[in-house]
mmCIF file of C-alpha atoms and ligand atoms in Angstrom:
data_model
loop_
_atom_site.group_PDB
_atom_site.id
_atom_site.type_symbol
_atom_site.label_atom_id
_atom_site.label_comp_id
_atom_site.label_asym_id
_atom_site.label_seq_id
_atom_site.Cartn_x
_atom_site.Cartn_y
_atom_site.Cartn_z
ATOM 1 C CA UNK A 1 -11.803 5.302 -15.197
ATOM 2 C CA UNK A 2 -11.108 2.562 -17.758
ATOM 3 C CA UNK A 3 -7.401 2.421 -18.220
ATOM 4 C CA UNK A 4 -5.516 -0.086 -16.421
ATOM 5 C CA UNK A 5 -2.872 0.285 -14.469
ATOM 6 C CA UNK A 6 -2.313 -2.922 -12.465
ATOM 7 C CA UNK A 7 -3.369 -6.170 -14.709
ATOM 8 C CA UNK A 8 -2.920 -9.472 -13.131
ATOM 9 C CA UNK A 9 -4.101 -13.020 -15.440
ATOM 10 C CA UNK A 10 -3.794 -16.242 -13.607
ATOM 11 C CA UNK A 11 -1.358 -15.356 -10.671
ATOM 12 C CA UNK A 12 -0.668 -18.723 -8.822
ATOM 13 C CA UNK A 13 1.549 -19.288 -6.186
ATOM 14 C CA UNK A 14 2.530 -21.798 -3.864
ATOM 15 C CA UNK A 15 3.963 -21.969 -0.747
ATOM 16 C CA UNK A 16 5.468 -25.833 -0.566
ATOM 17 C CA UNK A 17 2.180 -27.905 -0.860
ATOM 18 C CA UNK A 18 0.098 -24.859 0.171
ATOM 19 C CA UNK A 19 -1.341 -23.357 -2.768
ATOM 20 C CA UNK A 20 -1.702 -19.519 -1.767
ATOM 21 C CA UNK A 21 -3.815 -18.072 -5.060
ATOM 22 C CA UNK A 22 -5.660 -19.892 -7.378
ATOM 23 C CA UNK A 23 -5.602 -18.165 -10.943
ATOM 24 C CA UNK A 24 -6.180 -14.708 -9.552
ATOM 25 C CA UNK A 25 -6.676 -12.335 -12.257
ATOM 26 C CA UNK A 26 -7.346 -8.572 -11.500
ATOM 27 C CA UNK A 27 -7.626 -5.390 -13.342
ATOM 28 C CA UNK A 28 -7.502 -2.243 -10.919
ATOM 29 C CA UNK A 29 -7.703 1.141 -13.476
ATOM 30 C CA UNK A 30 -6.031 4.215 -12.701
ATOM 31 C CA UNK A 31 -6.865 6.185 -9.541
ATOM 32 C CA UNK A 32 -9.471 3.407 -8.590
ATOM 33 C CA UNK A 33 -9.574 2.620 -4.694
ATOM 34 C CA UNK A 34 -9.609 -1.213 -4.011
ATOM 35 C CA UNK A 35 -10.387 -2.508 -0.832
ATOM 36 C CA UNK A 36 -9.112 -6.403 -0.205
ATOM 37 C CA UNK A 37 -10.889 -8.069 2.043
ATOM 38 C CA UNK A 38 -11.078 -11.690 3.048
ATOM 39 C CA UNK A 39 -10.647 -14.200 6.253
ATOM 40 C CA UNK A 40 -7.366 -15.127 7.779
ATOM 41 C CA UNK A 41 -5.180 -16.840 5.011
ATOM 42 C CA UNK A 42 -7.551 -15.743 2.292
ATOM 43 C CA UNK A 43 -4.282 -15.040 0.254
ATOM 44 C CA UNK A 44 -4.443 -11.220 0.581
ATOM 45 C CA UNK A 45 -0.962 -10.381 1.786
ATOM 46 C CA UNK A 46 0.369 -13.160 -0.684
ATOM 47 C CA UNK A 47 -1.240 -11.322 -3.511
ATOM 48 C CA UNK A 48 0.417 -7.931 -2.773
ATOM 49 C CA UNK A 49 3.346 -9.496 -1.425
ATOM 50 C CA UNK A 50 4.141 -10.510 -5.433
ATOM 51 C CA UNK A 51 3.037 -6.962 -6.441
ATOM 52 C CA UNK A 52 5.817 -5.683 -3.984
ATOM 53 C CA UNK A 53 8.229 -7.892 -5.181
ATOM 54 C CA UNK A 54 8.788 -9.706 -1.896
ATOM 55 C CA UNK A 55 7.649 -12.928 -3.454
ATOM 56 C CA UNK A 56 7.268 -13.995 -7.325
ATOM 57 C CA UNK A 57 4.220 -15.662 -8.733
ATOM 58 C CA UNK A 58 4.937 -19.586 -9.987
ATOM 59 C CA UNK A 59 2.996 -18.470 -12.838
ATOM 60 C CA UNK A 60 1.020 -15.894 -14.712
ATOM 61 C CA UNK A 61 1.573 -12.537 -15.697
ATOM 62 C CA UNK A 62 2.069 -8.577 -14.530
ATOM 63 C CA UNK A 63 1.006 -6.142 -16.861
ATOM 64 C CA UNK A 64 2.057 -2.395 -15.145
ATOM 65 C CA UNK A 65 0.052 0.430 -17.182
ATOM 66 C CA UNK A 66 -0.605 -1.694 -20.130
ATOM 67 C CA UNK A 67 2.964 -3.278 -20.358
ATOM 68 C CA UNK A 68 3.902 -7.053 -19.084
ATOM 69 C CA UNK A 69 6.628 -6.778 -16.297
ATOM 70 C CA UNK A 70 8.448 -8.976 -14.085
ATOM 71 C CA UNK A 71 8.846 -7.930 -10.436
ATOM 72 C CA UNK A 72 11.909 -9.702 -9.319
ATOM 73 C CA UNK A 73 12.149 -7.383 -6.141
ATOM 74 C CA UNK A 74 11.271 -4.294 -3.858
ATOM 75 C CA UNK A 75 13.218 -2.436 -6.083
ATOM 76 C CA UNK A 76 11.400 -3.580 -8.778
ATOM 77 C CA UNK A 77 8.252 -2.729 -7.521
ATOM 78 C CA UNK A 78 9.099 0.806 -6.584
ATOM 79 C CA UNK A 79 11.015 1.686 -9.823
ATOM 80 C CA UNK A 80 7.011 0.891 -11.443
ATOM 81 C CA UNK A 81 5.852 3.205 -8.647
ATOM 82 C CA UNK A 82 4.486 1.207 -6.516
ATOM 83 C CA UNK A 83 4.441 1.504 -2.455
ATOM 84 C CA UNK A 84 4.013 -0.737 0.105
ATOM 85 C CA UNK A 85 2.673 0.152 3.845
ATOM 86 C CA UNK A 86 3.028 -2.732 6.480
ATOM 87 C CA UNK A 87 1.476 -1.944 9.572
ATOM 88 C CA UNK A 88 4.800 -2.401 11.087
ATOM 89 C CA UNK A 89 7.799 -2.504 8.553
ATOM 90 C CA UNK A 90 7.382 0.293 6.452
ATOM 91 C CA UNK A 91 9.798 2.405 8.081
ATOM 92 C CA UNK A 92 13.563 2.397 9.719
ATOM 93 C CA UNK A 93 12.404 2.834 13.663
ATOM 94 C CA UNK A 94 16.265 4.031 14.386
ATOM 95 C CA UNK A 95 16.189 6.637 11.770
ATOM 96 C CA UNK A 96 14.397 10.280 11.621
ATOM 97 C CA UNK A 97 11.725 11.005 9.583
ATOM 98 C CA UNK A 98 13.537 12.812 7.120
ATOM 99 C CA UNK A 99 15.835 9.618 6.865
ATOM 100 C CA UNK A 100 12.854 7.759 6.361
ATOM 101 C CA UNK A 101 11.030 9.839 3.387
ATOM 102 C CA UNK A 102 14.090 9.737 1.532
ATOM 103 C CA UNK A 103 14.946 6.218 1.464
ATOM 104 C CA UNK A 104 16.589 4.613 -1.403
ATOM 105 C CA UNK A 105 16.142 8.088 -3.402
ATOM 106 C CA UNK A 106 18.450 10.930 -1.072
ATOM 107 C CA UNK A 107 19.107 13.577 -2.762
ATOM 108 C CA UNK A 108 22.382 14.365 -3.365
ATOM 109 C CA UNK A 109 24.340 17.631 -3.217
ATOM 110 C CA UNK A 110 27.557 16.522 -5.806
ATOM 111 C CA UNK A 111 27.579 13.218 -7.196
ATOM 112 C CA UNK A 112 30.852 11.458 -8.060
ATOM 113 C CA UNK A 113 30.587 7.690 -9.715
ATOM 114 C CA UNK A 114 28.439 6.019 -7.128
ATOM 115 C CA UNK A 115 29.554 8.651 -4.658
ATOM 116 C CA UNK A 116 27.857 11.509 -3.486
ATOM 117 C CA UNK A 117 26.843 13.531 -0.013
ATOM 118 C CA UNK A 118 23.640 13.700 1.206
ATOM 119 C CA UNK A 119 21.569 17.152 0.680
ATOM 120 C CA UNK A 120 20.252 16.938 4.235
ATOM 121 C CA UNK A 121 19.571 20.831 4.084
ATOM 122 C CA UNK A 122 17.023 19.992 1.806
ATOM 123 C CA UNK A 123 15.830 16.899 3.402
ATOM 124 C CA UNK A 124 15.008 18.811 6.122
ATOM 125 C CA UNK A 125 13.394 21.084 4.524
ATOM 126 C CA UNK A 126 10.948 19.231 2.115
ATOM 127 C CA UNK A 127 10.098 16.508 4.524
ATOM 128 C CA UNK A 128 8.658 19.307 6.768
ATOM 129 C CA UNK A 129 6.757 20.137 4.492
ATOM 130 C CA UNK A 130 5.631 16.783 2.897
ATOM 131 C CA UNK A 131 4.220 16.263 6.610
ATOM 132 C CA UNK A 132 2.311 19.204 6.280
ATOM 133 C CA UNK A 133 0.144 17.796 3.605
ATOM 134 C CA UNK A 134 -0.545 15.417 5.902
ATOM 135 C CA UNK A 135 -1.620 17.887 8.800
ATOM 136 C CA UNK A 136 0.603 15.764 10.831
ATOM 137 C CA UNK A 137 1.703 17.945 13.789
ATOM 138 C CA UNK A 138 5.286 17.237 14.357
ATOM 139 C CA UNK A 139 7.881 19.958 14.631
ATOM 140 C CA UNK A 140 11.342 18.467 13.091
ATOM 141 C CA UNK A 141 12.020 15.784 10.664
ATOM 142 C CA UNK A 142 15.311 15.023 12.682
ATOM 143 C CA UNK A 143 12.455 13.314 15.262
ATOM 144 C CA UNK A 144 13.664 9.525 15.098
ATOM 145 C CA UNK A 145 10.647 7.604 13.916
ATOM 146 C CA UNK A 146 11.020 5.194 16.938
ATOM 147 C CA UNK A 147 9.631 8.055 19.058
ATOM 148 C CA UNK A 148 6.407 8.140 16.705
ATOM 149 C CA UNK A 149 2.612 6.408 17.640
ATOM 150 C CA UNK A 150 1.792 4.112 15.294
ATOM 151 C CA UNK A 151 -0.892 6.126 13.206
ATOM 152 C CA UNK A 152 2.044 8.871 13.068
ATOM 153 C CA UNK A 153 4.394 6.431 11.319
ATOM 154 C CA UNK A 154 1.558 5.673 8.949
ATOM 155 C CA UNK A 155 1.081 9.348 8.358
ATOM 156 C CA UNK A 156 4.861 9.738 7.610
ATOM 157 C CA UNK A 157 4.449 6.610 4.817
ATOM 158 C CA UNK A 158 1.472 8.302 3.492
ATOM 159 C CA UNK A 159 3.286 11.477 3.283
ATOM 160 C CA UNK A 160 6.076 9.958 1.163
ATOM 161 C CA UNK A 161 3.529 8.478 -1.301
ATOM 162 C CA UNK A 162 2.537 11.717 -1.653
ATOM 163 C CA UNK A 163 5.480 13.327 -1.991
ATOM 164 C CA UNK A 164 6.975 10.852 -4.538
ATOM 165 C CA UNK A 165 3.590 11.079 -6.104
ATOM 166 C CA UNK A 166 3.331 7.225 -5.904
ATOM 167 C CA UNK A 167 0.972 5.755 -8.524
ATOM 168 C CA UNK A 168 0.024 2.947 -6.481
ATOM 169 C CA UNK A 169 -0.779 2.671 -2.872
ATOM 170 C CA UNK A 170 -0.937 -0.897 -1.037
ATOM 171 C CA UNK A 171 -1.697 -0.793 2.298
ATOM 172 C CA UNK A 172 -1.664 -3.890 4.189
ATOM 173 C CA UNK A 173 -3.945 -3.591 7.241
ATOM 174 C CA UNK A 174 -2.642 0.086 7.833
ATOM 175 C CA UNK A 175 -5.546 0.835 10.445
ATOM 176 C CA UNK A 176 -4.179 -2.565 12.669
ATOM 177 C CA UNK A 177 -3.352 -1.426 16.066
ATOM 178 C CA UNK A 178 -4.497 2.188 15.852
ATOM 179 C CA UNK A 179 -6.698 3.852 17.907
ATOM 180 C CA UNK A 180 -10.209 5.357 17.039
ATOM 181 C CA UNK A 181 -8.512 8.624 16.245
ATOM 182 C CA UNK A 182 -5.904 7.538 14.408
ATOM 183 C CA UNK A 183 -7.353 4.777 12.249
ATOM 184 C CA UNK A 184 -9.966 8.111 11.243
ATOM 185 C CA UNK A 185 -6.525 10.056 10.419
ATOM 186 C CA UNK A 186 -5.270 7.442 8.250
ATOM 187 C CA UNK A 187 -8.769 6.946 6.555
ATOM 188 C CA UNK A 188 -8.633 10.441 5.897
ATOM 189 C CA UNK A 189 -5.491 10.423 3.969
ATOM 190 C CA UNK A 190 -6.565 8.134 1.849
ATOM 191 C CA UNK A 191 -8.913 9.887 0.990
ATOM 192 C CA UNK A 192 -6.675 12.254 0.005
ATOM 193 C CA UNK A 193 -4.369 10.262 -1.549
ATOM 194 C CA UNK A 194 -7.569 9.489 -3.939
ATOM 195 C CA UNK A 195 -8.224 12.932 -4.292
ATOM 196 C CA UNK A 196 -4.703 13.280 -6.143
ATOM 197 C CA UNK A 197 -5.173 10.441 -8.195
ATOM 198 C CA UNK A 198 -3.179 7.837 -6.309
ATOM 199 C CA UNK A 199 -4.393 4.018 -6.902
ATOM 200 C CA UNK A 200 -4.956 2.395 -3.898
ATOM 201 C CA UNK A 201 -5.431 -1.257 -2.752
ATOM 202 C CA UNK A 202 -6.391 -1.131 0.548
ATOM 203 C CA UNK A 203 -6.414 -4.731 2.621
ATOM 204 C CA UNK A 204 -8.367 -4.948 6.107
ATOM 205 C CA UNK A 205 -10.108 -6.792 8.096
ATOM 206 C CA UNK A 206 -12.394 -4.083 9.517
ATOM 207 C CA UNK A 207 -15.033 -3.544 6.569
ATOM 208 C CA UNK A 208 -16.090 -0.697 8.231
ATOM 209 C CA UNK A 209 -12.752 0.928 7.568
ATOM 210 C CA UNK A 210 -12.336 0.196 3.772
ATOM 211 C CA UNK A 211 -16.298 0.384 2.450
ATOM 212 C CA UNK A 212 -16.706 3.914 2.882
ATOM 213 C CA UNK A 213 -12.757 4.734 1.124
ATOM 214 C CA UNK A 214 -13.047 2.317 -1.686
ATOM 215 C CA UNK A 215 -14.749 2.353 -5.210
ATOM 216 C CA UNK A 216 -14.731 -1.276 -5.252
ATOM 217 C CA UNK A 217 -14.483 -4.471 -3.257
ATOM 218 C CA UNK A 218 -12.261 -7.609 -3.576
ATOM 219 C CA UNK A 219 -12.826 -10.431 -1.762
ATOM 220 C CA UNK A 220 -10.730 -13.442 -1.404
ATOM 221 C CA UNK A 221 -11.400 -17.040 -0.079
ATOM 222 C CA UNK A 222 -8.746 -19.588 0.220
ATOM 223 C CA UNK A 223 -6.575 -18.589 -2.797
ATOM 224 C CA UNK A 224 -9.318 -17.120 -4.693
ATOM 225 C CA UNK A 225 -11.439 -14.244 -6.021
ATOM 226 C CA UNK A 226 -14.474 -14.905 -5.359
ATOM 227 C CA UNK A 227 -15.898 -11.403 -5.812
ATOM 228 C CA UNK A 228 -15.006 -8.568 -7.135
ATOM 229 C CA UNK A 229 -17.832 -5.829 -7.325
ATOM 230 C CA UNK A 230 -18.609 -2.157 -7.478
ATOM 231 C CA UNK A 231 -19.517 -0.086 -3.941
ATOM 232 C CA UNK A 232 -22.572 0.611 -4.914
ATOM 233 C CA UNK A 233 -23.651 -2.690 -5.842
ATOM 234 C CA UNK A 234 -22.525 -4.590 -2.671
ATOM 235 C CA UNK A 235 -22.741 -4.016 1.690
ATOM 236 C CA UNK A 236 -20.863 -4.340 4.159
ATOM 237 C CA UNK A 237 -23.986 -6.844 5.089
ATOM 238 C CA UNK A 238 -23.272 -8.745 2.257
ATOM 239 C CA UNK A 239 -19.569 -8.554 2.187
ATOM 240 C CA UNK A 240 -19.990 -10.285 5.953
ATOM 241 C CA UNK A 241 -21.855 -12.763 4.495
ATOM 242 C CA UNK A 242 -19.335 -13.539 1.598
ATOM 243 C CA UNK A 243 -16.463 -13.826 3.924
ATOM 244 C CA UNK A 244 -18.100 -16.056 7.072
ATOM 245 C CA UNK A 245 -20.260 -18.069 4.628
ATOM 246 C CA UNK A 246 -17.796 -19.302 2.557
HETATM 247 N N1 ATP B 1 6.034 -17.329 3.772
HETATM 248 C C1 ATP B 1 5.121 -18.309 3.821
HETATM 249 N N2 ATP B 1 5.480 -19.618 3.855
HETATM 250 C C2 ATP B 1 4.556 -20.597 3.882
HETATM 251 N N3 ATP B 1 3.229 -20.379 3.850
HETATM 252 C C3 ATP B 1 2.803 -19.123 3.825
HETATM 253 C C4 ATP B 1 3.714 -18.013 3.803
HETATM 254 N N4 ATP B 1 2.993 -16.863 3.759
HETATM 255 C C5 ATP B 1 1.701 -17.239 3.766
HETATM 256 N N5 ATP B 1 1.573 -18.580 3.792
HETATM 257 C C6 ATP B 1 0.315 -19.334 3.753
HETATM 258 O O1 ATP B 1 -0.381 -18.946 2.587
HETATM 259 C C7 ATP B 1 -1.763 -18.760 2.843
HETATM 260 C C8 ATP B 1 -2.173 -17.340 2.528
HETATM 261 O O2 ATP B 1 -1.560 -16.473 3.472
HETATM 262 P P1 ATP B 1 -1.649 -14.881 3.398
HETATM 263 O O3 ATP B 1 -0.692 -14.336 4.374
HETATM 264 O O4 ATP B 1 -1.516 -14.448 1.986
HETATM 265 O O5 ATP B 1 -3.168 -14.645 3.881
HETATM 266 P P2 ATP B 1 -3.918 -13.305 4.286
HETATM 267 O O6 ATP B 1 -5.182 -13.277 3.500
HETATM 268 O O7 ATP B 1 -3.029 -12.136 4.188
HETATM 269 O O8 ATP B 1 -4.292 -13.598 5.824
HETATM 270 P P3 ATP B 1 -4.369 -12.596 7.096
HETATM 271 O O9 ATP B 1 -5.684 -11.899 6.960
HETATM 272 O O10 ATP B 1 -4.360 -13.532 8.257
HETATM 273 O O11 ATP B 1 -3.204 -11.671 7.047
HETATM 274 C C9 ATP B 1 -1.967 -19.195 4.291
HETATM 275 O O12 ATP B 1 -2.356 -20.539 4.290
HETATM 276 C C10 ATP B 1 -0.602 -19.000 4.907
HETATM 277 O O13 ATP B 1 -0.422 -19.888 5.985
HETATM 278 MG MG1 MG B 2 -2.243 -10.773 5.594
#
């Protein structure tokens, strides 16, 4: 696990007069499992925010799998293969699951110019089955997502990384608002998500939830890095202590 995939040298950015990230430089290698973790406006959603493409860095630079890129927008961001959870924007409540997985990349059944009709047959049919992989028990991909618990809607996100075989995951507090069972569902598919090789960045609050998923820890303090260690060379004990202490 040595090659990059996500680079980042001197990201700053500033909100007005608030400076969000001081020089944050990162280097996250392929398939590696990153948990973010910091207090409340640490600068954690900032950072992936720029990785996303919903904000740009005032300065420093984006290398993506060895190459420098600029991330002007979501589209951006997923071209790379990148994908973003929010724990509560991920996904178009009013539209079904099948909808959902396809966003932005339907396939078509003839394509004419810019025009073409939607292949729902086999929307139907491969979003059934990209839920499977998550053992997610739901019977129809027609099901509006709406109608879904929270940890399901994560589970449907998490299915489409997999499906699109994603290369990196973010996940901004993904385990907010879930109960006990789900948040241990969602944990699971990360897992699994690592088992195929996806790169994951992983930003919580609960250290409980990201230690035992995550090969190494990130922690951020008022704009800043001011760790970045291996698992097995840092606690949870000592990860506490980082983030009330400082
Ligand atoms: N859109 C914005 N406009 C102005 N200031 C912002 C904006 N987004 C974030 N900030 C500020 O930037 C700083 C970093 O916020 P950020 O959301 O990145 O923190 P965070 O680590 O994700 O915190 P939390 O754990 O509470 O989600 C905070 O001081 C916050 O108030
Ligand atoms: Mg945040």
């Amino acid at each position: 696990m040595s090659e990059s995939i996500i680079k980042c040298e001197g990201l700053n950015k500033w909100y007005g007069s608030i400076q969000a990230l001081k020089d944050v430089s990162i280097d996250i290698k392929k398939g590696e499992s990153v948990g973010l973790v910091g207090d409340n406006g640490a600068g954690k959603s900032t950072f992936i925010k720029i990785l996303s493409g919903v904000h740009q860095a005032d300065s420093g630079n984006i290398y993506f799998d060895g190459n420098l890129v600029k991330i002007n927008d979501a589209k951006d961001s997923m071209k790379l293969g990148i994908e973003t959870i929010y724990q509560d924007s991920a996904l178009a409540p009013t539209l079904s699951i099948a909808r959902n997985l396809f966003v932005g990349r339907e396939p078509l059944t003839l394509k004419l110019g810019s025009l073409g009709l939607l292949d729902r047959e086999k929307m139907a049919k491969e979003s059934l089955e990209a839920i499977k992989r998550v053992e997610l028990d739901l019977r129809s991909g027609d099901e509006l997502v709406e109608n879904l618990s929270g940890g399901e809607r994560q589970g449907v996100v998490i299915a489409r990384a997999l499906y699109f075989r994603t290369k990196v995951l973010i996940m901004d507090e993904p385990t907010n608002h879930l109960s006990v069972k789900e948040t241990e569902k969602v944990l699971r598919w990360i897992e699994k998500l690592k088992a195929e090789g996806t790169t994951c960045i992983f930003i919580t609050h609960n250290l409980h939830h990201v230690y035992p998923v995550s090969d190494r820890l990130v922690v951020f303090a008022r704009g800043e890095k001011i760790a970045d260690v291996q698992k097995k060379d840092t606690s949870i004990e000592e990860l506490t202590k980082m983030i009330v202490h400082d």
